[in-house]
C-alpha cells in the first residue's frame, strides 16, 4: 500500500499547467519495476507528464473537444483512476493514475499495484488506490484551507511545508495518516492500551478545531399542464450533507431532523453506512403506503461516527400538498407569429425571498427569433435570438400580490433555422423554472443546530443551513399536446 510518485499542479484559465511540487519514492519504484518485469513503465519527468495529464482531464486544447485516445466510446471512463498514455519515445501507459481537481489546483499520484500489469486487477481490490485517494483528499484540504480555494501566498507557504508534512504522513511512500492544516508536528503520541482501534475505512483522524456543518437541501420537481384532463404532478426529494471535523478515532455525533406540527412524515429514508443505530419505524415509512396519520413523524435521530470527508447522511422524499409556484402557460399561433400569455403565482406558504428566480421560455423547430413584443408585470426580460429563448428574470421577490404575468407576441424568420427538438413540435412547448430559496424547505424539515450532539473532548462549532432548489420544474402549454407520465415524474 504505497505510492510511486506525487504531483501538485496549478493552472490559470487559458494557460497551461505548472508543476508546483513533485516527489518520487525510489524504494517503491524499485518494487514496481520488480513486479512489472518487462512491462515496466518508469515514472516520467514532470515535463513529460504534464501535457498528457492535462489532456486526459480535458483542461487543454479547447479547440479540440474530442480527443480519440480519451473520448472514444470504446474506452471506459474510470475517473478519478486514469489511464495515462505517455508521449514521446518509448511511450507507455501509467495505470491507475489518481487525480482530483479543485479550482485551479490539481493533485495527482501514482499508487503501486501489488500485482503483474496483465491482467489488470479490479480497482476495488487495490488498497493502494483507497490510500492514494485519501492522501490526495487530505493534501487538498491542507493546501486549500478553510475557504476551499487555493490562494497565491497562502498556497506557496503551504507548499513549502509539504516536504515536512509528507515525511510524517507518508514516509518512504507509505501513507500512514491524513495531512492536516497548520505546521507539521512530531507524531510522538502512542495509543494507550485499550484505546479504540483505527478502522480500516478511516485513513486518518482530525486534529485541530472541531467544526460540524449540517446542510439540508430539498429539490422540488413539477409537471404542470393547466388541463382538467391531465393531472399536475410534483414531488420533493431531500438530502442531509454533513462535514464533521471532530477529534477522536470514532467520535459520536447525533443529528436530529424535526418537522412542524402539521408536516407530512418523511418517507423513503436512506441512510449512510456510518449511521450506528436507527429506529425501525424510520425505515419502514414508504411513499407506497397509505398516509393514514399513524406514520412516524419524528423527530428523526441519526447517531453516527463520521468519516473525514463530507458525506450524505441521509436522503428522503416528502409529500407536500402544493408546488411552490403555480403556473399557467398559453401559446397560440396567430398570423405567422406566436402569442404568449404566462401567469405565475407564488404559494402563500413559501417565503418570498429568492436567491434567484427565472422562467425560461424556449421555442423549438421554428426560425430564429426576429422580434419580441412582450411585456412583464415584474422583473426583466432577456432575449437570446440565436437560441430561440426568452429568459424572464424575476429577481429576489415576487410583488406583494405574489402573482406576475407575461404577455405579448414573438415573431420568427422563415429563412434561417433555430434550435430543434423532436418532442416540442407544433404548439407543444414549456416553461422551465429555475429558483433557489435559502433557509426554507417545502416539507418544513429542519436541523436545529442546538439539537446536534457531539461526544468529543473539544466543544465543536456547529453550523446548519437549509435550502429549496428547483429541479426539472416544467409548466406546459395548455393549448398544445404535452407528455404525460403515469403517476411518477419524467426523469
Short mmCIF file of C-alpha atoms in Angstrom, two decimals:
data_model
loop_
_atom_site.label_atom_id
_atom_site.label_comp_id
_atom_site.label_asym_id
_atom_site.label_seq_id
_atom_site.Cartn_x
_atom_site.Cartn_y
_atom_site.Cartn_z
CA UNK A 1 0.00 0.00 0.00
CA UNK A 2 2.42 2.62 -1.30
CA UNK A 3 2.66 5.36 -3.91
CA UNK A 4 5.36 5.74 -6.54
CA UNK A 5 5.10 9.48 -7.19
CA UNK A 6 3.08 12.59 -6.31
CA UNK A 7 2.42 15.82 -8.24
CA UNK A 8 0.75 19.12 -7.38
CA UNK A 9 -0.14 21.29 -10.38
CA UNK A 10 -1.71 24.73 -10.73
CA UNK A 11 -3.44 26.10 -13.79
CA UNK A 12 -4.85 29.50 -14.61
CA UNK A 13 -7.68 29.89 -17.13
CA UNK A 14 -6.41 29.87 -20.69
CA UNK A 15 -2.90 28.85 -19.65
CA UNK A 16 -1.01 25.59 -19.48
CA UNK A 17 -0.43 23.98 -16.12
CA UNK A 18 2.64 24.34 -13.91
CA UNK A 19 4.07 21.63 -11.68
CA UNK A 20 4.46 23.32 -8.30
CA UNK A 21 5.57 20.24 -6.37
CA UNK A 22 6.57 16.67 -7.17
CA UNK A 23 8.03 13.80 -5.21
CA UNK A 24 9.19 10.31 -6.15
CA UNK A 25 9.91 7.34 -3.92
CA UNK A 26 12.83 5.28 -5.31
CA UNK A 27 12.27 2.32 -2.97
CA UNK A 28 8.66 1.97 -4.11
CA UNK A 29 9.75 2.41 -7.74
CA UNK A 30 12.20 -0.50 -7.34
CA UNK A 31 9.31 -2.70 -6.18
CA UNK A 32 7.19 -1.55 -9.12
CA UNK A 33 9.95 -2.50 -11.56
CA UNK A 34 10.31 -5.93 -9.98
CA UNK A 35 6.55 -6.60 -10.13
CA UNK A 36 6.06 -5.39 -13.72
CA UNK A 37 9.10 -7.09 -15.24
CA UNK A 38 9.41 -6.43 -18.99
CA UNK A 39 6.12 -4.45 -18.95
CA UNK A 40 7.55 -1.88 -16.53
CA UNK A 41 6.88 1.79 -17.36
CA UNK A 42 9.03 4.26 -15.46
CA UNK A 43 7.65 7.42 -13.87
CA UNK A 44 8.42 10.20 -16.37
CA UNK A 45 9.88 13.61 -15.68
CA UNK A 46 7.50 16.41 -14.75
CA UNK A 47 7.71 17.99 -18.21
CA UNK A 48 6.64 14.71 -19.84
CA UNK A 49 3.65 14.01 -17.60
CA UNK A 50 2.10 17.47 -17.55
CA UNK A 51 0.59 17.62 -21.06
CA UNK A 52 -0.89 14.08 -21.18
CA UNK A 53 -2.40 14.55 -17.72
CA UNK A 54 -3.99 17.91 -18.63
CA UNK A 55 -5.30 16.40 -21.86
CA UNK A 56 -6.80 13.45 -20.03
CA UNK A 57 -8.56 15.83 -17.63
CA UNK A 58 -9.88 17.92 -20.55
CA UNK A 59 -8.02 21.06 -19.46
CA UNK A 60 -6.02 21.66 -22.66
CA UNK A 61 -6.79 22.16 -26.35
CA UNK A 62 -10.17 23.93 -26.02
CA UNK A 63 -10.44 23.89 -29.82
CA UNK A 64 -10.33 20.07 -29.73
CA UNK A 65 -13.27 18.98 -27.57
CA UNK A 66 -12.91 15.40 -28.92
CA UNK A 67 -9.65 13.52 -28.39
CA UNK A 68 -9.71 9.96 -29.71
CA UNK A 69 -7.40 8.48 -27.09
CA UNK A 70 -9.55 9.99 -24.34
CA UNK A 71 -13.11 10.25 -25.63
CA UNK A 72 -13.52 7.16 -27.81
CA UNK A 73 -16.67 5.31 -26.71
CA UNK A 74 -14.79 2.00 -26.71
CA UNK A 75 -12.63 3.26 -23.84
CA UNK A 76 -14.35 3.11 -20.44
CA UNK A 77 -14.11 6.14 -18.17
CA UNK A 78 -12.84 5.36 -14.67
CA UNK A 79 -12.22 8.78 -13.13
CA UNK A 80 -10.51 9.56 -10.79
CA UNK A 81 -8.38 6.48 -11.63
CA UNK A 82 -6.99 7.44 -15.05
CA UNK A 83 -5.15 5.51 -17.71
CA UNK A 84 -2.41 7.94 -18.76
CA UNK A 85 -0.80 7.36 -22.16
CA UNK A 86 2.65 8.91 -22.23
CA UNK A 87 4.00 10.76 -25.24
CA UNK A 88 7.38 10.73 -26.96
CA UNK A 89 9.95 7.96 -27.34
CA UNK A 90 9.05 4.78 -25.51
CA UNK A 91 5.53 5.94 -24.64
CA UNK A 92 3.85 3.51 -22.28
CA UNK A 93 0.80 3.61 -20.04
CA UNK A 94 0.62 4.59 -16.38
CA UNK A 95 -2.29 2.98 -14.52
CA UNK A 96 -4.02 3.76 -12.26
CA UNK A 97 -3.04 7.45 -12.01
CA UNK A 98 -5.25 9.14 -9.41
CA UNK A 99 -6.15 12.80 -9.93
CA UNK A 100 -8.51 15.24 -8.24
CA UNK A 101 -9.03 18.89 -9.17
CA UNK A 102 -10.43 21.89 -7.30
CA UNK A 103 -10.44 25.31 -8.88
CA UNK A 104 -7.03 25.79 -10.42
CA UNK A 105 -5.35 23.13 -8.25
CA UNK A 106 -4.72 19.57 -9.49
CA UNK A 107 -3.34 16.83 -7.26
CA UNK A 108 -2.20 13.51 -8.72
CA UNK A 109 -0.39 10.42 -7.51
CA UNK A 110 0.62 7.04 -8.93
CA UNK A 111 -0.05 4.18 -6.47
CA UNK A 112 1.86 0.93 -6.51
CA UNK A 113 -0.11 -2.05 -7.85
CA UNK A 114 0.98 -5.18 -5.98
CA UNK A 115 0.24 -7.42 -8.95
CA UNK A 116 1.53 -8.01 -12.51
CA UNK A 117 0.29 -5.44 -15.06
CA UNK A 118 -1.69 -8.00 -17.05
CA UNK A 119 -4.42 -8.91 -16.47
CA UNK A 120 -5.29 -5.77 -14.58
CA UNK A 121 -6.75 -6.40 -11.13
CA UNK A 122 -10.13 -4.77 -10.38
CA UNK A 123 -9.80 -1.30 -8.86
CA UNK A 124 -11.85 -2.07 -5.70
CA UNK A 125 -9.35 -4.78 -4.79
CA UNK A 126 -6.40 -2.36 -4.72
CA UNK A 127 -5.87 -1.00 -1.21
CA UNK A 128 -3.26 1.43 -2.54
CA UNK A 129 -5.95 3.21 -4.60
CA UNK A 130 -8.04 3.93 -1.49
CA UNK A 131 -4.94 5.05 0.39
CA UNK A 132 -3.87 7.28 -2.52
CA UNK A 133 -7.27 8.96 -2.79
CA UNK A 134 -7.32 9.55 0.97
CA UNK A 135 -3.85 11.10 0.78
CA UNK A 136 -4.88 13.40 -2.08
CA UNK A 137 -8.06 14.46 -0.25
CA UNK A 138 -6.00 15.29 2.84
CA UNK A 139 -3.49 17.26 0.80
CA UNK A 140 -6.34 19.11 -0.89
CA UNK A 141 -7.78 20.21 2.47
CA UNK A 142 -4.32 21.11 3.68
CA UNK A 143 -3.48 23.29 0.67
CA UNK A 144 -6.86 24.89 0.01
CA UNK A 145 -7.57 25.96 3.57
CA UNK A 146 -10.93 26.66 5.15
CA UNK A 147 -12.18 28.66 2.15
CA UNK A 148 -11.86 25.69 -0.16
CA UNK A 149 -9.91 27.71 -2.71
CA UNK A 150 -6.11 27.90 -3.04
CA UNK A 151 -4.72 31.42 -2.69
CA UNK A 152 -1.39 32.69 -4.03
CA UNK A 153 0.76 33.48 -0.99
CA UNK A 154 -1.06 31.06 1.32
CA UNK A 155 -0.65 28.26 -1.24
CA UNK A 156 3.06 28.99 -1.63
CA UNK A 157 3.64 28.88 2.14
CA UNK A 158 1.77 25.57 2.46
CA UNK A 159 3.67 24.06 -0.44
CA UNK A 160 6.89 24.96 1.37
CA UNK A 161 5.71 22.85 4.33
CA UNK A 162 4.84 19.81 2.22
CA UNK A 163 8.22 18.01 2.44
CA UNK A 164 8.00 18.02 6.24
CA UNK A 165 4.32 17.01 6.21
CA UNK A 166 4.91 14.13 3.79
CA UNK A 167 7.84 12.94 5.89
CA UNK A 168 5.37 12.33 8.72
CA UNK A 169 2.20 11.21 6.94
CA UNK A 170 3.77 9.32 4.02
CA UNK A 171 7.29 8.13 4.92
CA UNK A 172 9.02 6.14 2.17
CA UNK A 173 5.85 6.33 0.06
CA UNK A 174 3.53 4.56 2.51
CA UNK A 175 0.57 6.72 3.67
CA UNK A 176 0.11 6.49 7.43
CA UNK A 177 -2.17 9.45 8.16
CA UNK A 178 -4.16 12.22 6.51
CA UNK A 179 -2.39 15.62 6.18
CA UNK A 180 -3.82 18.34 8.40
CA UNK A 181 -3.89 22.13 8.26
CA UNK A 182 -1.13 24.05 10.01
CA UNK A 183 2.52 23.42 10.62
CA UNK A 184 3.67 19.81 10.92
CA UNK A 185 4.24 18.44 14.38
CA UNK A 186 6.01 15.28 15.51
CA UNK A 187 3.74 12.31 15.98
CA UNK A 188 5.00 11.15 19.35
CA UNK A 189 1.71 10.20 20.96
CA UNK A 190 1.12 6.48 21.26
CA UNK A 191 -2.30 4.95 21.81
CA UNK A 192 -2.73 3.62 25.34
CA UNK A 193 -3.78 0.07 25.96
CA UNK A 194 -7.48 -0.39 25.41
CA UNK A 195 -7.81 2.65 23.10
CA UNK A 196 -10.14 2.47 20.12
CA UNK A 197 -8.62 0.72 17.14
CA UNK A 198 -8.29 2.72 13.93
CA UNK A 199 -10.85 1.30 11.47
CA UNK A 200 -9.59 0.27 8.04
CA UNK A 201 -12.06 2.58 6.25
CA UNK A 202 -10.79 5.67 8.08
CA UNK A 203 -7.33 6.61 6.85
CA UNK A 204 -6.66 9.27 9.49
CA UNK A 205 -8.05 11.32 12.35
CA UNK A 206 -8.87 15.01 12.61
CA UNK A 207 -6.62 17.29 14.63
CA UNK A 208 -7.43 20.90 15.27
CA UNK A 209 -10.53 22.99 15.82
CA UNK A 210 -13.74 20.98 15.99
CA UNK A 211 -16.40 22.00 13.46
CA UNK A 212 -19.65 20.29 12.47
CA UNK A 213 -21.58 21.55 9.44
CA UNK A 214 -25.01 20.16 8.53
CA UNK A 215 -26.68 21.24 5.26
CA UNK A 216 -30.23 20.23 4.34
CA UNK A 217 -31.27 20.60 0.71
CA UNK A 218 -34.67 19.86 -0.85
CA UNK A 219 -35.27 19.63 -4.59
CA UNK A 220 -38.76 20.06 -5.96
CA UNK A 221 -39.85 18.71 -9.35
CA UNK A 222 -43.10 19.56 -11.08
CA UNK A 223 -45.10 18.89 -14.23
CA UNK A 224 -47.99 21.36 -14.62
CA UNK A 225 -50.34 21.01 -17.59
CA UNK A 226 -53.15 23.51 -16.96
CA UNK A 227 -55.71 20.98 -18.16
CA UNK A 228 -58.57 19.17 -16.45
CA UNK A 229 -57.78 16.00 -18.37
CA UNK A 230 -54.16 15.89 -17.19
CA UNK A 231 -53.20 15.72 -13.55
CA UNK A 232 -50.44 18.05 -12.37
CA UNK A 233 -47.58 16.25 -10.64
CA UNK A 234 -44.88 17.29 -8.20
CA UNK A 235 -42.57 15.68 -5.67
CA UNK A 236 -39.88 16.62 -3.17
CA UNK A 237 -36.53 14.92 -2.60
CA UNK A 238 -34.38 15.95 0.36
CA UNK A 239 -30.83 15.17 1.46
CA UNK A 240 -28.71 16.00 4.51
CA UNK A 241 -24.98 16.52 3.94
CA UNK A 242 -22.51 16.62 6.83
CA UNK A 243 -18.90 17.65 7.26
CA UNK A 244 -17.64 16.70 10.72
CA UNK A 245 -14.16 17.74 11.76
CA UNK A 246 -14.10 16.16 15.22
CA UNK A 247 -11.16 14.74 17.13
CA UNK A 248 -11.02 11.07 18.02
CA UNK A 249 -10.78 7.74 16.23
CA UNK A 250 -14.53 7.06 16.37
CA UNK A 251 -16.30 10.21 17.59
CA UNK A 252 -20.06 10.01 18.14
CA UNK A 253 -22.36 12.58 16.57
CA UNK A 254 -26.16 12.71 16.54
CA UNK A 255 -28.14 14.86 14.09
CA UNK A 256 -31.89 15.32 14.60
CA UNK A 257 -34.38 16.30 11.90
CA UNK A 258 -37.66 17.85 13.01
CA UNK A 259 -40.95 18.65 11.26
CA UNK A 260 -43.59 21.28 12.02
CA UNK A 261 -46.69 20.02 13.89
CA UNK A 262 -48.71 19.73 10.66
CA UNK A 263 -45.85 18.46 8.49
CA UNK A 264 -46.12 15.32 6.37
CA UNK A 265 -43.91 12.43 7.60
CA UNK A 266 -40.65 11.85 5.74
CA UNK A 267 -40.65 8.77 3.54
CA UNK A 268 -38.26 6.50 1.61
CA UNK A 269 -35.43 7.32 4.03
CA UNK A 270 -31.97 6.03 3.09
CA UNK A 271 -29.00 6.44 5.44
CA UNK A 272 -25.21 6.38 5.13
CA UNK A 273 -23.48 3.19 6.34
CA UNK A 274 -21.75 5.16 9.14
CA UNK A 275 -25.10 5.50 10.98
CA UNK A 276 -24.71 3.25 14.02
CA UNK A 277 -28.34 2.70 15.02
CA UNK A 278 -31.77 3.71 13.81
CA UNK A 279 -35.38 3.41 14.93
CA UNK A 280 -37.06 0.76 12.78
CA UNK A 281 -40.13 2.97 12.34
CA UNK A 282 -37.99 5.48 10.42
CA UNK A 283 -37.02 2.95 7.76
CA UNK A 284 -40.47 1.41 7.32
CA UNK A 285 -42.06 4.66 6.09
CA UNK A 286 -42.61 4.38 2.34
CA UNK A 287 -44.37 6.50 -0.26
CA UNK A 288 -46.35 3.44 -1.40
CA UNK A 289 -48.04 3.15 2.00
CA UNK A 290 -51.31 4.87 2.80
CA UNK A 291 -50.70 8.08 4.68
CA UNK A 292 -53.18 7.33 7.47
CA UNK A 293 -51.73 9.71 10.03
CA UNK A 294 -50.10 6.95 12.07
CA UNK A 295 -46.79 7.13 10.22
CA UNK A 296 -43.73 8.14 12.20
CA UNK A 297 -43.44 11.95 12.07
CA UNK A 298 -40.25 12.48 14.02
CA UNK A 299 -38.10 13.66 15.46
CA UNK A 300 -35.69 11.68 13.30
CA UNK A 301 -32.44 10.94 15.15
CA UNK A 302 -29.35 9.78 13.26
CA UNK A 303 -26.42 8.73 15.50
CA UNK A 304 -23.22 8.10 13.54
CA UNK A 305 -19.43 8.04 13.59
CA UNK A 306 -18.48 10.38 10.73
CA UNK A 307 -15.82 9.83 8.08
CA UNK A 308 -13.26 12.58 7.50
CA UNK A 309 -14.72 13.79 4.21
CA UNK A 310 -18.05 15.44 3.50
CA UNK A 311 -20.80 12.82 3.07
CA UNK A 312 -24.56 12.45 2.58
CA UNK A 313 -26.01 11.41 5.92
CA UNK A 314 -29.47 10.57 4.59
CA UNK A 315 -31.96 11.20 1.82
CA UNK A 316 -35.75 11.16 1.84
CA UNK A 317 -38.94 12.03 -0.04
CA UNK A 318 -41.90 14.06 1.16
CA UNK A 319 -45.48 14.51 0.05
CA UNK A 320 -46.44 18.19 0.01
CA UNK A 321 -49.93 19.49 -0.82
CA UNK A 322 -48.98 22.08 -3.46
CA UNK A 323 -45.93 23.08 -5.52
CA UNK A 324 -44.25 26.37 -4.54
CA UNK A 325 -45.03 28.16 -7.83
CA UNK A 326 -48.25 27.55 -9.75
CA UNK A 327 -48.13 28.47 -13.41
CA UNK A 328 -50.34 28.93 -16.44
CA UNK A 329 -48.90 28.95 -19.98
CA UNK A 330 -50.91 29.65 -23.12
CA UNK A 331 -49.24 29.70 -26.52
CA UNK A 332 -51.23 30.30 -29.72
CA UNK A 333 -50.23 30.84 -33.33
CA UNK A 334 -51.77 33.91 -34.97
CA UNK A 335 -50.87 35.26 -38.43
CA UNK A 336 -47.41 33.70 -38.55
CA UNK A 337 -46.41 34.73 -35.04
CA UNK A 338 -46.86 33.31 -31.56
CA UNK A 339 -49.00 34.94 -28.90
CA UNK A 340 -47.69 34.21 -25.42
CA UNK A 341 -49.56 34.51 -22.10
CA UNK A 342 -47.97 33.41 -18.83
CA UNK A 343 -49.13 33.72 -15.24
CA UNK A 344 -47.04 32.63 -12.24
CA UNK A 345 -48.25 32.64 -8.65
CA UNK A 346 -46.13 32.07 -5.56
CA UNK A 347 -47.94 29.96 -2.97
CA UNK A 348 -48.64 31.72 0.31
CA UNK A 349 -46.73 29.11 2.35
CA UNK A 350 -43.44 29.83 0.53
CA UNK A 351 -41.10 32.55 1.76
CA UNK A 352 -40.99 35.41 -0.73
CA UNK A 353 -37.22 35.73 -0.77
CA UNK A 354 -35.24 34.06 -3.56
CA UNK A 355 -31.54 33.87 -4.17
CA UNK A 356 -32.56 33.73 -7.83
CA UNK A 357 -35.75 33.02 -9.77
CA UNK A 358 -36.01 32.73 -13.56
CA UNK A 359 -38.51 31.39 -16.08
CA UNK A 360 -37.05 30.13 -19.39
CA UNK A 361 -39.32 30.01 -22.46
CA UNK A 362 -37.61 28.10 -25.31
CA UNK A 363 -39.04 27.93 -28.84
CA UNK A 364 -38.08 24.89 -30.92
CA UNK A 365 -38.44 23.84 -34.54
CA UNK A 366 -39.02 27.37 -35.80
CA UNK A 367 -36.85 30.01 -37.41
CA UNK A 368 -34.68 32.37 -35.42
CA UNK A 369 -36.42 35.00 -33.31
CA UNK A 370 -36.60 38.30 -35.23
CA UNK A 371 -38.86 40.40 -33.00
CA UNK A 372 -40.23 40.24 -29.48
CA UNK A 373 -43.10 42.45 -28.30
CA UNK A 374 -43.65 41.19 -24.78
CA UNK A 375 -44.44 43.00 -21.53
CA UNK A 376 -43.91 41.69 -17.99
CA UNK A 377 -45.61 42.90 -14.82
CA UNK A 378 -42.46 42.35 -12.76
CA UNK A 379 -38.81 41.56 -13.37
CA UNK A 380 -36.84 41.85 -16.61
CA UNK A 381 -37.00 40.03 -19.94
CA UNK A 382 -33.85 38.93 -21.74
CA UNK A 383 -33.90 37.65 -25.33
CA UNK A 384 -31.43 35.19 -26.85
CA UNK A 385 -32.41 35.21 -30.53
CA UNK A 386 -29.86 32.66 -31.71
CA UNK A 387 -31.05 30.19 -29.05
CA UNK A 388 -34.75 30.93 -29.55
CA UNK A 389 -35.06 31.63 -25.83
CA UNK A 390 -36.81 34.18 -23.63
CA UNK A 391 -35.41 34.45 -20.10
CA UNK A 392 -37.76 36.09 -17.61
CA UNK A 393 -35.61 37.19 -14.66
CA UNK A 394 -37.96 37.57 -11.71
CA UNK A 395 -35.22 38.55 -9.25
CA UNK A 396 -35.35 38.03 -5.49
CA UNK A 397 -39.01 38.76 -4.77
CA UNK A 398 -42.49 38.45 -6.21
CA UNK A 399 -44.69 41.56 -5.81
CA UNK A 400 -46.92 41.85 -2.78
CA UNK A 401 -49.81 40.15 -4.60
CA UNK A 402 -47.46 37.17 -5.22
CA UNK A 403 -48.52 36.96 -8.87
CA UNK A 404 -46.69 38.01 -12.05
CA UNK A 405 -47.71 37.96 -15.72
CA UNK A 406 -46.08 38.00 -19.13
CA UNK A 407 -47.94 38.71 -22.37
CA UNK A 408 -47.08 39.59 -25.97
CA UNK A 409 -46.03 38.24 -29.35
CA UNK A 410 -42.89 36.61 -30.77
CA UNK A 411 -42.06 36.51 -34.50
CA UNK A 412 -39.65 34.19 -36.31
CA UNK A 413 -37.67 34.24 -39.52
CA UNK A 414 -38.73 31.72 -42.16
CA UNK A 415 -35.31 31.74 -43.88
CA UNK A 416 -32.96 30.82 -41.03
CA UNK A 417 -33.41 27.80 -38.79
CA UNK A 418 -33.43 27.94 -34.99
CA UNK A 419 -32.93 25.27 -32.31
CA UNK A 420 -34.68 21.94 -32.81
CA UNK A 421 -36.22 19.37 -30.51
CA UNK A 422 -38.07 16.18 -31.54
CA UNK A 423 -40.51 16.48 -28.63
CA UNK A 424 -41.61 20.11 -28.89
CA UNK A 425 -43.34 20.23 -32.26
CA UNK A 426 -46.28 22.45 -33.15
CA UNK A 427 -47.68 24.04 -30.02
CA UNK A 428 -46.03 21.56 -27.66
CA UNK A 429 -43.95 23.94 -25.57
CA UNK A 430 -42.98 24.52 -21.98
CA UNK A 431 -41.63 26.95 -19.40
CA UNK A 432 -38.79 25.71 -17.21
CA UNK A 433 -38.40 27.33 -13.81
CA UNK A 434 -35.08 27.88 -12.05
CA UNK A 435 -35.12 29.10 -8.45
CA UNK A 436 -33.40 28.74 -5.10
CA UNK A 437 -34.72 29.80 -1.70
CA UNK A 438 -32.42 29.89 1.33
CA UNK A 439 -33.49 28.96 4.86
CA UNK A 440 -36.57 27.10 3.61
CA UNK A 441 -37.71 23.55 2.90
CA UNK A 442 -41.05 22.71 1.33
CA UNK A 443 -41.66 19.87 3.82
CA UNK A 444 -40.80 22.14 6.75
CA UNK A 445 -38.00 19.78 7.76
CA UNK A 446 -35.09 21.44 9.56
CA UNK A 447 -31.97 20.72 11.60
CA UNK A 448 -31.80 22.60 14.87
CA UNK A 449 -28.10 23.20 15.45
CA UNK A 450 -28.74 23.16 19.21
CA UNK A 451 -30.01 19.57 18.92
CA UNK A 452 -26.80 18.34 17.25
CA UNK A 453 -24.98 16.28 19.86
CA UNK A 454 -21.24 15.69 19.65
CA UNK A 455 -19.48 13.40 22.12
CA UNK A 456 -15.90 14.64 21.92
CA UNK A 457 -13.23 16.14 24.16
CA UNK A 458 -13.45 19.53 22.41
CA UNK A 459 -16.66 21.52 22.08
CA UNK A 460 -17.27 21.98 18.34
CA UNK A 461 -18.63 24.96 16.45
CA UNK A 462 -21.91 23.77 14.91
CA UNK A 463 -23.48 25.33 11.82
CA UNK A 464 -26.60 24.33 9.93
CA UNK A 465 -28.37 25.51 6.80
CA UNK A 466 -31.27 24.56 4.55
CA UNK A 467 -32.45 25.43 1.06
CA UNK A 468 -35.12 24.72 -1.55
CA UNK A 469 -33.98 24.28 -5.16
CA UNK A 470 -35.95 23.64 -8.36
CA UNK A 471 -35.21 20.57 -10.45
CA UNK A 472 -37.00 19.64 -13.69
CA UNK A 473 -39.74 22.16 -12.94
CA UNK A 474 -41.93 22.40 -16.07
CA UNK A 475 -45.10 24.30 -16.93
CA UNK A 476 -46.52 23.06 -20.26
CA UNK A 477 -48.54 24.99 -22.81
CA UNK A 478 -52.19 24.24 -22.03
CA UNK A 479 -53.26 24.80 -25.67
CA UNK A 480 -50.89 22.16 -27.08
CA UNK A 481 -50.07 18.50 -26.55
CA UNK A 482 -47.76 17.64 -23.65
CA UNK A 483 -46.10 14.42 -22.49
CA UNK A 484 -47.92 12.82 -19.56
CA UNK A 485 -46.39 10.33 -17.15
CA UNK A 486 -48.33 7.63 -15.33
CA UNK A 487 -48.02 8.74 -11.72
CA UNK A 488 -44.28 9.42 -11.48
CA UNK A 489 -42.48 12.43 -12.81
CA UNK A 490 -40.49 12.18 -16.00
CA UNK A 491 -36.73 11.87 -15.47
#
